PDB file of C-alpha atoms in Angstrom:
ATOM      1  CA  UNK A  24     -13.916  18.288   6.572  1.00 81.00           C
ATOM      2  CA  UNK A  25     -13.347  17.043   3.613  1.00 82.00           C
ATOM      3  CA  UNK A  26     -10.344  16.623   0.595  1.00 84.00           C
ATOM      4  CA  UNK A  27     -10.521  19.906  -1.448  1.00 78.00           C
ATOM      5  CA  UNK A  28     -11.182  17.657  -4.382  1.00 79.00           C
ATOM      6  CA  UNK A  29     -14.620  16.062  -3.188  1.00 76.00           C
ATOM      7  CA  UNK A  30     -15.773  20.069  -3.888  1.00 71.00           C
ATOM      8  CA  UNK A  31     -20.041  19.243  -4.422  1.00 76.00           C
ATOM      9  CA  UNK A  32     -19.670  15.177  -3.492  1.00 80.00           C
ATOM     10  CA  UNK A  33     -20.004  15.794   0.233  1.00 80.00           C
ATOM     11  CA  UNK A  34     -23.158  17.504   1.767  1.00 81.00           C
ATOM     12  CA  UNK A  35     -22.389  19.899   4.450  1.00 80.00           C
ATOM     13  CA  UNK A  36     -18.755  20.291   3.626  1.00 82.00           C
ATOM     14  CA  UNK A  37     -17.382  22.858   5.610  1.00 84.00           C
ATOM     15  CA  UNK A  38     -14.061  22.678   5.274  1.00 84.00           C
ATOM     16  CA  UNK A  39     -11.846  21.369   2.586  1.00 87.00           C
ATOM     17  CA  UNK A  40      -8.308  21.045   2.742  1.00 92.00           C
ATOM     18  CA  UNK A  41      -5.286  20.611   0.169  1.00 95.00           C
ATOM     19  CA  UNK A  42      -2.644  17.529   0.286  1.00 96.00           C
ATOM     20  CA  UNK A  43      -0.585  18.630   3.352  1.00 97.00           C
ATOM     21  CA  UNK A  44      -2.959  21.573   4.881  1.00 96.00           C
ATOM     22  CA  UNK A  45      -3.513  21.410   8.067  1.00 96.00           C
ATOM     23  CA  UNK A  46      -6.009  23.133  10.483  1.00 95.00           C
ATOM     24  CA  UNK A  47      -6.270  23.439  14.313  1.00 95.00           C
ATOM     25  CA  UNK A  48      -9.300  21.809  16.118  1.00 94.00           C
ATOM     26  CA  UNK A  49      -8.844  22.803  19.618  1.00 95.00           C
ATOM     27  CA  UNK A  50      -5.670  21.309  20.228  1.00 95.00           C
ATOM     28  CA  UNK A  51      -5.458  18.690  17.375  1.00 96.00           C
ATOM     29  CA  UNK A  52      -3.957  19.410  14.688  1.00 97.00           C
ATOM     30  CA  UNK A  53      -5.790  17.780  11.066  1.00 96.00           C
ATOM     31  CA  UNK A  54      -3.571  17.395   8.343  1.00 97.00           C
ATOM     32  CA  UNK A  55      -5.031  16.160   5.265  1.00 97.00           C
ATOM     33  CA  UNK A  56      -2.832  13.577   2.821  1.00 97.00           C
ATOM     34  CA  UNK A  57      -4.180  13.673  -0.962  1.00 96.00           C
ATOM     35  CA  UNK A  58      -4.487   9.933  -1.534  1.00 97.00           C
ATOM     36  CA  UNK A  59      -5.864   9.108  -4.902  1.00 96.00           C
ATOM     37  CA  UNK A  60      -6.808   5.623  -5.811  1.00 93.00           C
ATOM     38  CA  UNK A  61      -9.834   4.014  -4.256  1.00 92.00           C
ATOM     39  CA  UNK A  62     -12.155   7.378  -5.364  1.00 92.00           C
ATOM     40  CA  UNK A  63     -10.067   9.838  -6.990  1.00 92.00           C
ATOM     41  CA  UNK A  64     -11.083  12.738  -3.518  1.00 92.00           C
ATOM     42  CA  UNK A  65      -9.749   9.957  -0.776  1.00 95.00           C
ATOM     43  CA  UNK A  66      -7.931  11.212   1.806  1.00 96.00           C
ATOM     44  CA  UNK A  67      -6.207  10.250   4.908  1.00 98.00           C
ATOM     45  CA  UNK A  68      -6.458  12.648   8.092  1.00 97.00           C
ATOM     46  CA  UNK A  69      -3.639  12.736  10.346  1.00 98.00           C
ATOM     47  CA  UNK A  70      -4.040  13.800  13.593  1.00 98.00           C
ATOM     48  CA  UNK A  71      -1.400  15.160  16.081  1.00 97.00           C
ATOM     49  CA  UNK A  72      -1.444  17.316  19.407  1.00 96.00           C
ATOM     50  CA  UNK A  73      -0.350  20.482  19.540  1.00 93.00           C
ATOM     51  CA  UNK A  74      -0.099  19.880  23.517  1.00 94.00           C
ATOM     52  CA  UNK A  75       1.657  16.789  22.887  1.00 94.00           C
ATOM     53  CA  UNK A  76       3.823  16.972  19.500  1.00 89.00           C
ATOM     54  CA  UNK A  77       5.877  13.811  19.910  1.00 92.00           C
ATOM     55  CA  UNK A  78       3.214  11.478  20.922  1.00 94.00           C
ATOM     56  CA  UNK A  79       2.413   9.297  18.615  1.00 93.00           C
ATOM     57  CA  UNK A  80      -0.452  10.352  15.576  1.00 97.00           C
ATOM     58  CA  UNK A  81      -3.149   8.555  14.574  1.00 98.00           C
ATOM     59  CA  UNK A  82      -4.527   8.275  10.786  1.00 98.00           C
ATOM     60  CA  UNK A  83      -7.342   7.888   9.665  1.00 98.00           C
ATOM     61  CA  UNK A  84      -7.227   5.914   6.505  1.00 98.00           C
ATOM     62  CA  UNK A  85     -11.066   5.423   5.205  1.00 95.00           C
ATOM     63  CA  UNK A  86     -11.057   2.998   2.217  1.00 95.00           C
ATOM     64  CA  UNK A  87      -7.556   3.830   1.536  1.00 96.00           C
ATOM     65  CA  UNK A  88      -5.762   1.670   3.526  1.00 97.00           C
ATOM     66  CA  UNK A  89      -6.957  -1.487   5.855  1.00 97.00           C
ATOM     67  CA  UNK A  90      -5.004  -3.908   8.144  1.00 97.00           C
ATOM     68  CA  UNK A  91      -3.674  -5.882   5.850  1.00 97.00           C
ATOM     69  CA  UNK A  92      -5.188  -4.439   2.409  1.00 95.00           C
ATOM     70  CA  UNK A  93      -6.276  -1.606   0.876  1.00 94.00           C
ATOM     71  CA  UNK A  94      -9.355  -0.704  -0.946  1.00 91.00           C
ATOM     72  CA  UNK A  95     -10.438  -1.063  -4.410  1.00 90.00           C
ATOM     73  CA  UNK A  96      -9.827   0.914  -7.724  1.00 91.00           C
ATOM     74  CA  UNK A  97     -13.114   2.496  -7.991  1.00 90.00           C
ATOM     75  CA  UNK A  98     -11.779   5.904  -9.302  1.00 91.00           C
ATOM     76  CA  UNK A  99      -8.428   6.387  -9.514  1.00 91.00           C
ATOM     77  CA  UNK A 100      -5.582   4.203 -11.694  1.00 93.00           C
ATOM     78  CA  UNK A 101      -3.398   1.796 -10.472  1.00 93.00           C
ATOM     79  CA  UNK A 102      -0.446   4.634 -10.858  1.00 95.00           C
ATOM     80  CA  UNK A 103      -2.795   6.744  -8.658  1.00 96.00           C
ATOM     81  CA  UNK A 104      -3.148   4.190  -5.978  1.00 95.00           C
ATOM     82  CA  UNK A 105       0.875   3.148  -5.746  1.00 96.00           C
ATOM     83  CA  UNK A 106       1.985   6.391  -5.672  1.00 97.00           C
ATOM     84  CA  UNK A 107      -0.816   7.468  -2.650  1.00 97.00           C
ATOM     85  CA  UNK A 108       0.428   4.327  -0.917  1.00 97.00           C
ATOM     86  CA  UNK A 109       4.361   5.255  -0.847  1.00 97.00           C
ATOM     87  CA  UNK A 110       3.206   8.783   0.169  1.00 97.00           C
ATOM     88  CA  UNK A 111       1.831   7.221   3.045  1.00 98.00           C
ATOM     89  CA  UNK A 112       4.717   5.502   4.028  1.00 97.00           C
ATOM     90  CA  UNK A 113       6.955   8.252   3.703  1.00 97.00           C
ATOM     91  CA  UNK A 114       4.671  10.745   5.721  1.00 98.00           C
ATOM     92  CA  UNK A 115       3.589   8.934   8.161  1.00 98.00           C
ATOM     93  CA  UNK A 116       6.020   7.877  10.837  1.00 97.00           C
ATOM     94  CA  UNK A 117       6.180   3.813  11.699  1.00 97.00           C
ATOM     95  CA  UNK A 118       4.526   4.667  15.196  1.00 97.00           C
ATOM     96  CA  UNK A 119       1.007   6.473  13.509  1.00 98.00           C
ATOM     97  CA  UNK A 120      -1.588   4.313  14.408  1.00 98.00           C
ATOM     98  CA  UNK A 121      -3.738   3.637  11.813  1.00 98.00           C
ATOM     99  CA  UNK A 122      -7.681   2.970  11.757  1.00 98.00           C
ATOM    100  CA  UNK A 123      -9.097   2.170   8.935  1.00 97.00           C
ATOM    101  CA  UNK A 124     -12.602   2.867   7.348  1.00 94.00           C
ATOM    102  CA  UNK A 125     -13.805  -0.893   8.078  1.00 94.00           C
ATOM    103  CA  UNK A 126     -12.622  -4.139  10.195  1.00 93.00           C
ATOM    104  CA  UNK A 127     -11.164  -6.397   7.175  1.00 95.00           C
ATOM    105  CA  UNK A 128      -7.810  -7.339   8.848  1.00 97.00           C
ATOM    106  CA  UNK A 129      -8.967 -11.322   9.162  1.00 97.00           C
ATOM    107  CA  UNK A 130     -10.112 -11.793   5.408  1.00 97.00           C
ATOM    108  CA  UNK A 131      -7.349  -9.412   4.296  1.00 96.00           C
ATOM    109  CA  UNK A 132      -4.476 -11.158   6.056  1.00 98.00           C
ATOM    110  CA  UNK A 133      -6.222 -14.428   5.669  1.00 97.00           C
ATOM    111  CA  UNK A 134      -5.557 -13.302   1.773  1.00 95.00           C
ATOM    112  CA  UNK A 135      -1.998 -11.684   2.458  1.00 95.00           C
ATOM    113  CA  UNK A 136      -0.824 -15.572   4.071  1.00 97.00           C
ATOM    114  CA  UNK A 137      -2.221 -17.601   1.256  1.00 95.00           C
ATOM    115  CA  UNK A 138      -0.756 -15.633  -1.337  1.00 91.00           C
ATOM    116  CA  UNK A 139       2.572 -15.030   0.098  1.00 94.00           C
ATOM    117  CA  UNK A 140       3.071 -17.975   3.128  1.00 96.00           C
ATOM    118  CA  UNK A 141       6.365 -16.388   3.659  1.00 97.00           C
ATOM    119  CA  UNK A 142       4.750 -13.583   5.098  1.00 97.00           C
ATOM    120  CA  UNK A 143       5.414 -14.717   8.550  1.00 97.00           C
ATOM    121  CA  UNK A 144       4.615 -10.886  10.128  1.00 97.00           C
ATOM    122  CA  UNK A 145       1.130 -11.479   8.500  1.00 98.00           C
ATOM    123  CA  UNK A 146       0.614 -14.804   9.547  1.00 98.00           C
ATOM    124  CA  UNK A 147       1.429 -13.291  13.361  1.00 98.00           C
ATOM    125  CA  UNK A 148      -0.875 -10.784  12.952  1.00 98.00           C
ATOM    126  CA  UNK A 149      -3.869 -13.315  11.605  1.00 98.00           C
ATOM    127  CA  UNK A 150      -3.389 -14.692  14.871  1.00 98.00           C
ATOM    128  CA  UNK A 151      -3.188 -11.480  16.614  1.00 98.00           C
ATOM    129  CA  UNK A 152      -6.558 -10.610  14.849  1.00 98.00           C
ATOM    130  CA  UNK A 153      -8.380 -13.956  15.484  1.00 98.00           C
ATOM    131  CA  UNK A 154      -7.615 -14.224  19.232  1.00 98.00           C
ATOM    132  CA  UNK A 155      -8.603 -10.436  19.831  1.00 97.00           C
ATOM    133  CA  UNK A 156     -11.930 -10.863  17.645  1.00 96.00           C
ATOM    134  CA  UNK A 157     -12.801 -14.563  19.787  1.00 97.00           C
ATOM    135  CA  UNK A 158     -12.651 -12.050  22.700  1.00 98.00           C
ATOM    136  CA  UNK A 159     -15.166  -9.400  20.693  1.00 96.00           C
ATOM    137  CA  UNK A 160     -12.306  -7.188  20.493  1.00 96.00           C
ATOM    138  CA  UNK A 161     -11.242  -4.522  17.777  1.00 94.00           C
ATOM    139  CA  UNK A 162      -7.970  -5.490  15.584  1.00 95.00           C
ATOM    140  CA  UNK A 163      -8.000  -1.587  14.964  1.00 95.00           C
ATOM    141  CA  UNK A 164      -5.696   0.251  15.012  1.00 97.00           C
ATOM    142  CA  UNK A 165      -2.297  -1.454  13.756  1.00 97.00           C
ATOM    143  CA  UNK A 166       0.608   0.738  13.107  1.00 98.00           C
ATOM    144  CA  UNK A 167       2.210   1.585  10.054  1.00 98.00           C
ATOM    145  CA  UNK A 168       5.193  -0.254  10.692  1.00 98.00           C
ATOM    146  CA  UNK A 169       2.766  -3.457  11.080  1.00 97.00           C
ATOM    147  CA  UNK A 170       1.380  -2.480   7.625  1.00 98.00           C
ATOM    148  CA  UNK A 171       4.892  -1.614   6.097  1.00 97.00           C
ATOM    149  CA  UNK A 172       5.867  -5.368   7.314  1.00 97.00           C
ATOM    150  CA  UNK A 173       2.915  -7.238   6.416  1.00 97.00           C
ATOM    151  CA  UNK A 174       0.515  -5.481   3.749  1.00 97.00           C
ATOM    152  CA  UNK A 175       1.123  -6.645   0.580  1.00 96.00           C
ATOM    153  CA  UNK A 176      -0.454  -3.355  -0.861  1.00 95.00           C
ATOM    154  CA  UNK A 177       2.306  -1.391   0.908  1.00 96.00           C
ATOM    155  CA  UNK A 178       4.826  -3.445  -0.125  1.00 93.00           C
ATOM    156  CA  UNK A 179       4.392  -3.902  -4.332  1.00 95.00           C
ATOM    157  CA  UNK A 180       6.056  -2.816  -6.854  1.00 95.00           C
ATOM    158  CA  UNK A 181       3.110  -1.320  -9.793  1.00 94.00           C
ATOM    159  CA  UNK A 182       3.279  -4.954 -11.429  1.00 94.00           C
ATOM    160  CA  UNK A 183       2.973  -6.433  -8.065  1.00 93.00           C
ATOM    161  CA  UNK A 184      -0.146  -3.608  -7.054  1.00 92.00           C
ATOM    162  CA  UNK A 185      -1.568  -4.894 -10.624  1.00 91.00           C
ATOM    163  CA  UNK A 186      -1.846  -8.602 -10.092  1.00 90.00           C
ATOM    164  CA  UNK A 187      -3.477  -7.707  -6.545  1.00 88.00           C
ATOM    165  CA  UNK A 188      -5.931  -5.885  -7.929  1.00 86.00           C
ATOM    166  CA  UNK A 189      -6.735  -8.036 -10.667  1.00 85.00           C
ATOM    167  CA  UNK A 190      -6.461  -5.258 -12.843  1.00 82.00           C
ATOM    168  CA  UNK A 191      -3.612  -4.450 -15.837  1.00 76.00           C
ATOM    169  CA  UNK A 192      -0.667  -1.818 -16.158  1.00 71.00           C
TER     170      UNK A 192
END
């Protein structure tokens, strides 16, 4: 499964779904989320339970979004890349749980504090992070109300998005 745009990228693609499609795997229900920005095909897969509709979803976010971050520009713009990351917080509800492609939440939030010290919810969730990784615990998932209170990415404005990319307008 696959976003319809990574048509020929992907060996073995079977299925490739459309922003918003959404397909039944026994009973989980897929739905794909279109999110240009790190490649220009990323996607985030939602899944939900067609036994269990109001327990919470889970997302899987690939190099789209991490604890704390997001990925890099490789692909899409930096219009792309805001515009994927308020669709995201708009779609999915504050109680998704979100796992990301890789485990960057310490150097990510590490990041998040220094620039913004304010950010007390990141500066919790450092902590949160650290203790649980001492243990040789996961940090994944976090929610998207963690990310909505402490990601920078999730956050900026498209001036803010450009200076955290390094990148320009």
């Amino acid at each position: 499964v696959a976003s319809d745009r990574e048509r020929g990228r992907v060996p073995a693609l079977t299925e490739r779904l459309a922003d918003e499609q959404t397909i039944a795997v026994g009973r989980l229900l897929v739905t794909a989320h279109s999110v240009p920005g790190h490649t220009l095909g990323s996607a985030v897969f939602q899944i939900s339970s067609s036994a269990a509709p109001a327990a919470p979803h889970a997302a899987f976010t690939g190099d789209t979004l991490f604890c704390g971050g997001c990925g890099r520009l490789f692909e899409g713009s930096l219009l792309q890349l805001h515009a994927s990351l308020r669709r995201l917080r708009t779609r999915l509800a504050p109680n998704c749980q979100v796992f990301s492609g890789h485990e960057y939440a310490d150097m990510l939030l590490t990041m998040a504090v220094r620039s913004d010290p304010s950010n007390l919810a990141a500066l919790r969730k450092l902590r949160q992070v650290r203790d649980l990784r001492l243990r040789k615990q996961p940090s994944v998932p976090s929610t998207m109300a963690e990310e909505c209170s402490f990601n920078p990415w999730m956050k900026a404005t498209p001036l803010d998005l450009a200076r955290l990319c390094g990148c320009e307008m």
